[in-house]
Coordinates of C-alpha atoms in Angstrom, one line a residue:
X254 CA 43.9 186.5 248.3
X255 CA 44.2 186.4 244.5
X256 CA 43.4 183.2 242.5
X257 CA 46.2 180.7 242.1
X258 CA 46.3 181.1 238.3
X259 CA 46.4 184.9 238.5
X260 CA 49.3 184.7 241.0
X261 CA 51.2 182.4 238.7
X262 CA 50.9 184.9 235.9
X263 CA 51.8 187.8 238.1
X264 CA 54.9 186.1 239.4
X265 CA 55.9 185.3 235.8
X266 CA 55.7 189.1 235.3
X267 CA 57.7 189.9 238.4
X268 CA 60.5 187.5 237.4
X269 CA 60.5 189.1 234.0
X270 CA 60.8 192.5 235.7
X271 CA 63.8 191.4 237.8
X272 CA 65.6 190.0 234.8
X273 CA 64.9 193.1 232.8
X274 CA 66.1 195.2 235.7
X275 CA 69.3 193.2 235.8
X276 CA 69.9 193.7 232.1
X277 CA 69.1 197.5 232.4
X278 CA 71.1 198.2 235.5
X279 CA 74.0 195.8 235.4
X280 CA 73.9 195.7 231.6
X281 CA 75.6 199.0 231.1
X282 CA 78.3 198.0 233.7
X283 CA 79.1 195.0 231.5
X284 CA 78.8 197.1 228.4
X285 CA 81.3 199.7 229.6
X286 CA 83.7 196.9 230.5
X287 CA 83.3 195.4 227.0
X288 CA 84.1 198.8 225.4
X289 CA 87.0 199.6 227.8
X290 CA 89.8 198.7 225.5
X291 CA 88.3 200.8 222.7
X292 CA 87.1 203.9 224.5
X293 CA 90.1 204.3 226.8
X294 CA 93.4 204.7 224.9
X295 CA 95.3 206.1 227.9
X296 CA 95.2 205.3 231.6
X297 CA 93.3 208.5 232.4
X298 CA 90.7 207.8 229.7
X299 CA 90.2 204.3 231.0
X300 CA 89.8 205.7 234.5
X301 CA 87.1 208.0 233.2
X302 CA 85.1 205.0 231.8
X303 CA 85.7 203.0 235.0
X304 CA 84.5 205.8 237.2
X305 CA 81.2 206.1 235.3
X306 CA 80.1 202.7 236.7
X307 CA 82.6 202.0 239.5
X308 CA 80.5 203.6 242.3
X309 CA 77.3 201.7 241.5
X310 CA 78.2 198.4 239.9
X311 CA 77.8 196.4 243.2
X312 CA 74.3 197.6 243.8
X313 CA 73.4 196.9 240.2
X314 CA 74.6 193.3 240.5
X315 CA 72.1 192.7 243.3
X316 CA 69.4 192.4 240.6
X317 CA 71.0 189.2 239.5
X318 CA 71.0 187.8 243.0
X319 CA 67.3 188.8 243.4
X320 CA 66.4 187.1 240.2
X321 CA 68.1 183.9 241.2
X322 CA 66.4 183.9 244.6
X323 CA 63.0 184.7 243.0
X324 CA 63.3 181.7 240.6
X325 CA 64.1 179.5 243.6
X326 CA 61.0 180.8 245.5
X327 CA 58.5 180.9 242.6
X328 CA 59.7 178.1 240.3
X329 CA 61.6 175.5 242.3
X330 CA 61.5 172.9 239.5
X331 CA 63.0 175.5 237.1
X332 CA 65.7 176.3 239.7
X333 CA 66.6 172.6 240.2
X334 CA 66.6 171.6 236.5
X335 CA 67.8 174.9 234.9
X336 CA 70.7 175.6 237.3
X337 CA 71.9 172.0 237.1
X338 CA 71.8 172.0 233.3
X339 CA 73.6 175.4 233.1
X340 CA 76.0 174.5 236.0
X341 CA 79.3 174.8 234.1
X342 CA 78.1 177.8 232.2
X343 CA 77.1 179.6 235.4
X344 CA 80.4 178.7 237.1
X345 CA 82.1 180.2 234.0
X346 CA 80.0 183.4 234.3
X347 CA 80.6 183.7 238.1
X348 CA 84.4 183.2 237.6
X349 CA 84.3 186.1 235.1
X350 CA 82.2 188.2 237.4
X351 CA 84.8 187.6 240.2
X352 CA 87.2 189.7 238.2
X353 CA 85.0 192.8 238.6
X354 CA 85.4 193.5 242.3
X355 CA 89.1 192.9 242.4
X356 CA 89.5 194.8 239.1
X357 CA 87.6 197.9 240.4
X358 CA 89.3 197.8 243.9
X359 CA 92.9 196.9 243.0
X360 CA 93.4 198.4 239.6
X361 CA 94.5 201.8 240.9
X362 CA 96.4 200.6 243.9
X363 CA 99.6 200.6 241.9
X364 CA 100.8 203.0 239.2
X365 CA 102.6 200.3 237.3
X366 CA 101.2 200.2 233.7
X367 CA 101.4 196.5 233.4
X368 CA 99.5 196.0 236.7
X369 CA 96.7 198.4 235.5
X370 CA 96.6 196.8 232.0
X371 CA 96.1 193.4 233.5
X372 CA 93.1 194.5 235.5
X373 CA 91.7 196.5 232.6
X374 CA 91.6 193.2 230.6
X375 CA 90.2 191.5 233.6
X376 CA 87.3 194.0 233.7
X377 CA 86.9 193.4 229.9
X378 CA 86.6 189.6 230.5
X379 CA 84.3 190.2 233.4
X380 CA 81.9 192.1 231.2
X381 CA 82.1 190.1 227.9
X382 CA 82.0 186.5 229.3
X383 CA 78.8 187.0 231.4
X384 CA 77.1 188.8 228.5
X385 CA 77.9 186.0 226.2
X386 CA 76.8 183.3 228.7
X387 CA 73.5 184.9 229.5
X388 CA 72.7 185.2 225.8
X389 CA 73.7 181.6 225.1
X390 CA 71.4 180.5 228.0
X391 CA 68.5 182.3 226.4
X392 CA 69.3 180.8 223.0
X393 CA 69.4 177.3 224.5
X394 CA 65.8 177.8 225.8
X395 CA 64.6 177.8 222.2
X396 CA 66.8 174.9 221.3
X397 CA 65.7 172.9 224.4
X398 CA 67.7 171.8 227.4
X399 CA 68.7 168.1 228.0
X400 CA 66.7 167.1 231.1
X401 CA 63.7 164.9 231.8
X402 CA 61.5 163.9 234.8
X403 CA 60.6 160.3 235.6
X404 CA 57.3 159.2 237.0
X405 CA 58.5 160.0 240.6
X406 CA 59.6 163.5 239.5
X407 CA 63.3 162.8 239.7
X408 CA 65.2 164.7 237.1
X409 CA 68.0 163.4 234.9
X410 CA 70.3 165.2 232.6
X411 CA 72.2 164.7 229.4
X412 CA 74.8 166.8 227.5
X413 CA 77.1 169.4 228.8
X414 CA 78.7 172.8 228.3
X415 CA 79.9 172.0 224.8
X416 CA 76.4 171.0 223.7
X417 CA 75.1 174.4 224.8
X418 CA 77.6 176.1 222.4
X419 CA 75.3 175.3 219.5
X420 CA 75.0 177.7 216.6
X421 CA 71.8 179.4 217.7
X422 CA 73.0 179.7 221.3
X423 CA 76.2 181.3 220.2
X424 CA 74.3 183.6 217.9
X425 CA 72.1 184.7 220.8
X426 CA 75.3 185.2 222.9
X427 CA 76.5 187.6 220.1
X428 CA 73.2 189.5 220.2
X429 CA 73.4 189.8 224.0
X430 CA 77.0 191.1 223.9
X431 CA 76.1 193.6 221.2
X432 CA 73.0 194.7 223.2
X433 CA 74.8 195.3 226.4
X434 CA 77.8 197.0 224.6
X435 CA 75.3 199.4 223.0
X436 CA 73.8 200.1 226.5
X437 CA 77.3 200.8 227.9
X438 CA 78.2 203.0 224.9
X439 CA 75.1 205.2 225.4
X440 CA 75.8 205.5 229.1
X441 CA 79.4 206.7 228.3
X442 CA 78.0 209.0 225.7
X443 CA 75.7 210.4 228.4
X444 CA 78.2 210.7 231.2
X445 CA 81.6 211.5 229.5
X446 CA 83.1 214.1 227.2
X447 CA 86.1 214.7 225.0
X448 CA 87.8 211.6 223.5
X449 CA 85.9 209.0 225.6
X450 CA 82.6 210.5 224.7
X451 CA 83.5 210.7 221.0
X452 CA 84.5 207.0 220.8
X453 CA 81.4 206.0 222.8
X454 CA 79.3 207.9 220.2
X455 CA 80.9 206.1 217.3
X456 CA 80.5 202.7 219.1
X457 CA 76.8 203.4 219.7
X458 CA 76.2 204.4 216.1
X459 CA 77.7 201.1 214.8
X460 CA 76.3 198.8 217.6
X461 CA 72.8 200.1 217.2
X462 CA 72.7 199.2 213.5
X463 CA 74.5 195.9 214.1
X464 CA 72.0 195.0 216.8
X465 CA 69.0 195.7 214.6
X466 CA 70.4 193.5 211.9
X467 CA 71.3 190.7 214.2
X468 CA 67.9 190.8 215.9
X469 CA 66.1 190.6 212.5
X470 CA 68.3 187.7 211.3
X471 CA 67.7 185.9 214.6
X472 CA 64.0 186.2 214.1
X473 CA 64.2 184.8 210.6
X474 CA 66.3 181.9 212.0
X475 CA 63.8 181.3 214.8
X476 CA 60.9 181.2 212.4
X477 CA 62.5 178.2 210.7
X478 CA 63.2 176.3 213.9
X479 CA 61.0 173.7 215.4
X480 CA 59.3 174.9 218.6
X481 CA 57.0 173.6 221.3
X482 CA 53.3 173.9 221.2
X483 CA 51.0 173.4 224.3
X484 CA 48.1 171.3 223.1
X485 CA 46.3 170.8 226.4
X486 CA 46.9 171.7 230.0
X487 CA 45.3 170.7 233.3
X488 CA 43.4 173.1 235.4
X489 CA 45.8 176.0 235.8
X490 CA 44.1 177.2 239.0
X491 CA 45.3 174.1 240.7
X492 CA 48.7 172.6 241.6
X493 CA 50.0 170.7 238.5
X494 CA 52.8 168.4 237.6
X495 CA 54.7 168.6 234.2
X496 CA 52.9 165.5 233.0
X497 CA 49.4 166.9 233.2
X498 CA 49.8 168.5 229.8
X499 CA 50.3 167.6 226.1
X500 CA 53.2 169.1 224.2
X501 CA 54.2 168.7 220.6
X502 CA 57.1 170.0 218.6
X503 CA 56.1 171.8 215.4
X504 CA 57.8 173.8 212.8
X505 CA 57.7 177.5 213.6
X506 CA 56.3 176.7 217.0
X507 CA 58.0 179.6 218.7
X508 CA 56.0 182.0 216.6
X509 CA 52.7 180.4 217.6
X510 CA 51.8 183.2 220.1
X511 CA 52.2 185.9 217.3
X512 CA 49.4 184.1 215.4
X513 CA 47.2 184.2 218.4
X514 CA 47.8 187.8 219.4
X515 CA 48.8 190.0 216.5
X516 CA 49.8 192.9 218.7
X517 CA 52.8 190.9 219.9
X518 CA 54.5 191.8 216.6
X519 CA 54.9 195.3 218.1
X520 CA 57.6 193.9 220.5
X521 CA 60.2 192.7 218.0
X522 CA 59.4 195.8 215.8
X523 CA 60.0 198.0 218.8
X524 CA 63.3 196.2 219.5
X525 CA 64.5 196.9 216.0
X526 CA 63.2 200.5 216.0
X527 CA 64.8 201.2 219.4
X528 CA 68.2 199.9 218.3
X529 CA 68.1 202.1 215.2
X530 CA 66.9 205.1 217.2
X531 CA 69.9 204.6 219.6
X532 CA 72.2 204.7 216.6
X533 CA 70.5 207.7 215.1
X534 CA 70.4 209.6 218.4
X535 CA 74.1 208.9 218.9
X536 CA 74.9 210.2 215.5
X537 CA 72.9 213.4 216.1
X538 CA 74.4 213.8 219.6
X539 CA 71.1 213.3 221.5
X540 CA 72.6 211.8 224.6
X541 CA 69.5 211.1 226.6
X542 CA 67.5 209.9 223.6
X543 CA 70.3 207.4 222.8
X544 CA 70.5 206.1 226.3
X545 CA 66.7 205.7 226.7
X546 CA 66.5 204.1 223.2
X547 CA 69.1 201.5 224.2
X548 CA 67.1 200.8 227.4
X549 CA 63.9 200.4 225.3
X550 CA 65.8 198.0 223.1
X551 CA 66.7 195.8 226.1
X552 CA 63.1 195.8 227.3
X553 CA 61.6 195.0 223.9
X554 CA 64.1 192.3 223.0
X555 CA 63.8 190.4 226.4
X556 CA 60.0 190.6 226.3
X557 CA 60.1 189.3 222.8
X558 CA 62.1 186.3 224.0
X559 CA 59.9 185.7 227.0
X560 CA 56.6 186.0 225.1
X561 CA 57.8 183.8 222.3
X562 CA 58.4 181.1 224.8
X563 CA 55.2 181.8 226.8
X564 CA 53.9 179.8 228.6
X565 CA 57.1 177.7 228.6
X566 CA 59.9 178.7 230.9
X567 CA 62.2 175.7 230.6
X568 CA 61.7 173.6 227.4
X569 CA 63.2 170.1 227.3
X570 CA 65.0 168.6 224.4
X571 CA 65.1 165.1 225.9
X572 CA 61.3 164.8 226.6
X573 CA 58.9 167.5 225.5
X574 CA 56.4 166.4 228.2
X575 CA 59.0 167.3 230.8
X576 CA 59.2 170.9 229.6
X577 CA 58.2 173.3 232.4
X578 CA 55.6 176.0 232.0
X579 CA 54.6 178.8 234.4
X580 CA 51.5 176.8 235.2
X581 CA 53.1 173.5 236.3
X582 CA 56.5 174.8 237.7
X583 CA 55.1 177.2 240.2
X584 CA 55.3 177.0 244.0
X585 CA 52.3 176.7 246.2
X586 CA 49.5 179.3 246.4
X587 CA 50.7 180.6 249.8
X588 CA 54.3 180.9 248.7
X589 CA 53.4 182.9 245.6
X590 CA 51.2 185.1 247.7
X591 CA 53.9 185.8 250.3
X592 CA 56.4 186.5 247.5
X593 CA 54.0 189.0 245.9
X594 CA 53.5 190.8 249.2
X595 CA 57.2 191.0 249.9
X596 CA 57.9 192.3 246.4
X597 CA 55.2 194.9 246.6
X598 CA 56.8 196.3 249.8
X599 CA 60.5 196.0 248.9
X600 CA 60.7 196.7 245.2
X601 CA 59.5 200.3 245.4
X602 CA 62.0 200.9 248.2
X603 CA 64.8 199.5 246.0
X604 CA 63.7 201.7 243.1
X605 CA 63.5 204.8 245.2
X606 CA 66.9 204.2 246.7
X607 CA 68.5 203.5 243.3
X608 CA 67.0 206.6 241.9
X609 CA 68.4 208.7 244.8
X610 CA 71.8 207.2 244.3
X611 CA 71.9 208.0 240.6
X612 CA 70.6 211.5 241.3
X613 CA 73.4 212.1 243.8
X614 CA 76.0 210.8 241.3
X615 CA 74.7 212.6 238.3
X616 CA 76.9 214.8 236.1
X617 CA 79.8 214.2 233.7
X618 CA 82.9 212.2 234.5
X619 CA 86.0 213.8 233.0
X620 CA 89.8 213.6 233.2
X621 CA 89.7 216.8 235.2
X622 CA 87.3 215.3 237.8
X623 CA 89.5 212.3 238.1
X624 CA 92.6 214.4 238.7
X625 CA 90.7 216.6 241.2
X626 CA 89.3 213.6 243.2
X627 CA 92.2 211.3 242.7
X628 CA 92.0 210.1 246.4
X629 CA 88.4 208.8 245.9
X630 CA 88.3 208.0 242.2
X631 CA 88.8 204.4 240.9

């Protein structure tokens, strides 16, 4: 059996993998929905965009469920405090996500244009609102969340949804929406032709440049913010409580890791470069290059956020000592070991199955294919 501290670090990596997997797989579903009013000017064009993601969106959403379950198993304190602090935000995101299954399933049941327009806007909301909420949540990790533990490890909370709509949180929500819209645009560029593909190409060109600019400005903003610094920590190879560490808030604290490991600067640089490459590739008509570049931007940007916070996973604004790190928020040694074994068996199966599904469904989606397969198309 691996050492406890090693397992803590590995499980941090596994959770990061699940969140990145969700952003990559369900991200382009939300991105296509965000772009639906722009890329689809007619009913048939909107059906083309919808049928790019319609057959696979349900499987992609499982990544979000897996990530939530993994947080519960690996970091129960994070699950308890974080899901409670973000309760109303998560309810808002879930209510928006509810519009997707009914939108996909019921949109084409009637030919009435008002009926279809209603569900088209429902799909738009179901893509935009979760993208904003998830970005706002990440932004609030850097601002700090209003919770604290007492000496008996009971958690108390302060603030509410409106407090989470702070300037930096909203800015991160905008970055998130732009990032996922770019990913959706590159998928449409890859899988569609004619007018839909042309509009997706234009959207990708603009969104790639906008994302690079927003990400750079966000980094400058973050550099001027006060962040947390871990001054001392108990023995990480043992079970710890949040109070067995010393935490201080210092100016520019969220860039502390970049001073310790210079190579980390490659991550934000890669995020900017990938966004610009996606824009350039869309302009040149390099479809696969644009899609892969947008995927690389997602990986680089999320890893930049995670490693900027490292080792913190849930900072507190009410009491910095209550902030949770991967060292003191983890489950028991046996639980992490069991989680690692299950993941090692099931994750490759999920990846293989997903790859097979996308291979079967490969090829362009056009107005002609929609007309030919009208009985099965969305």
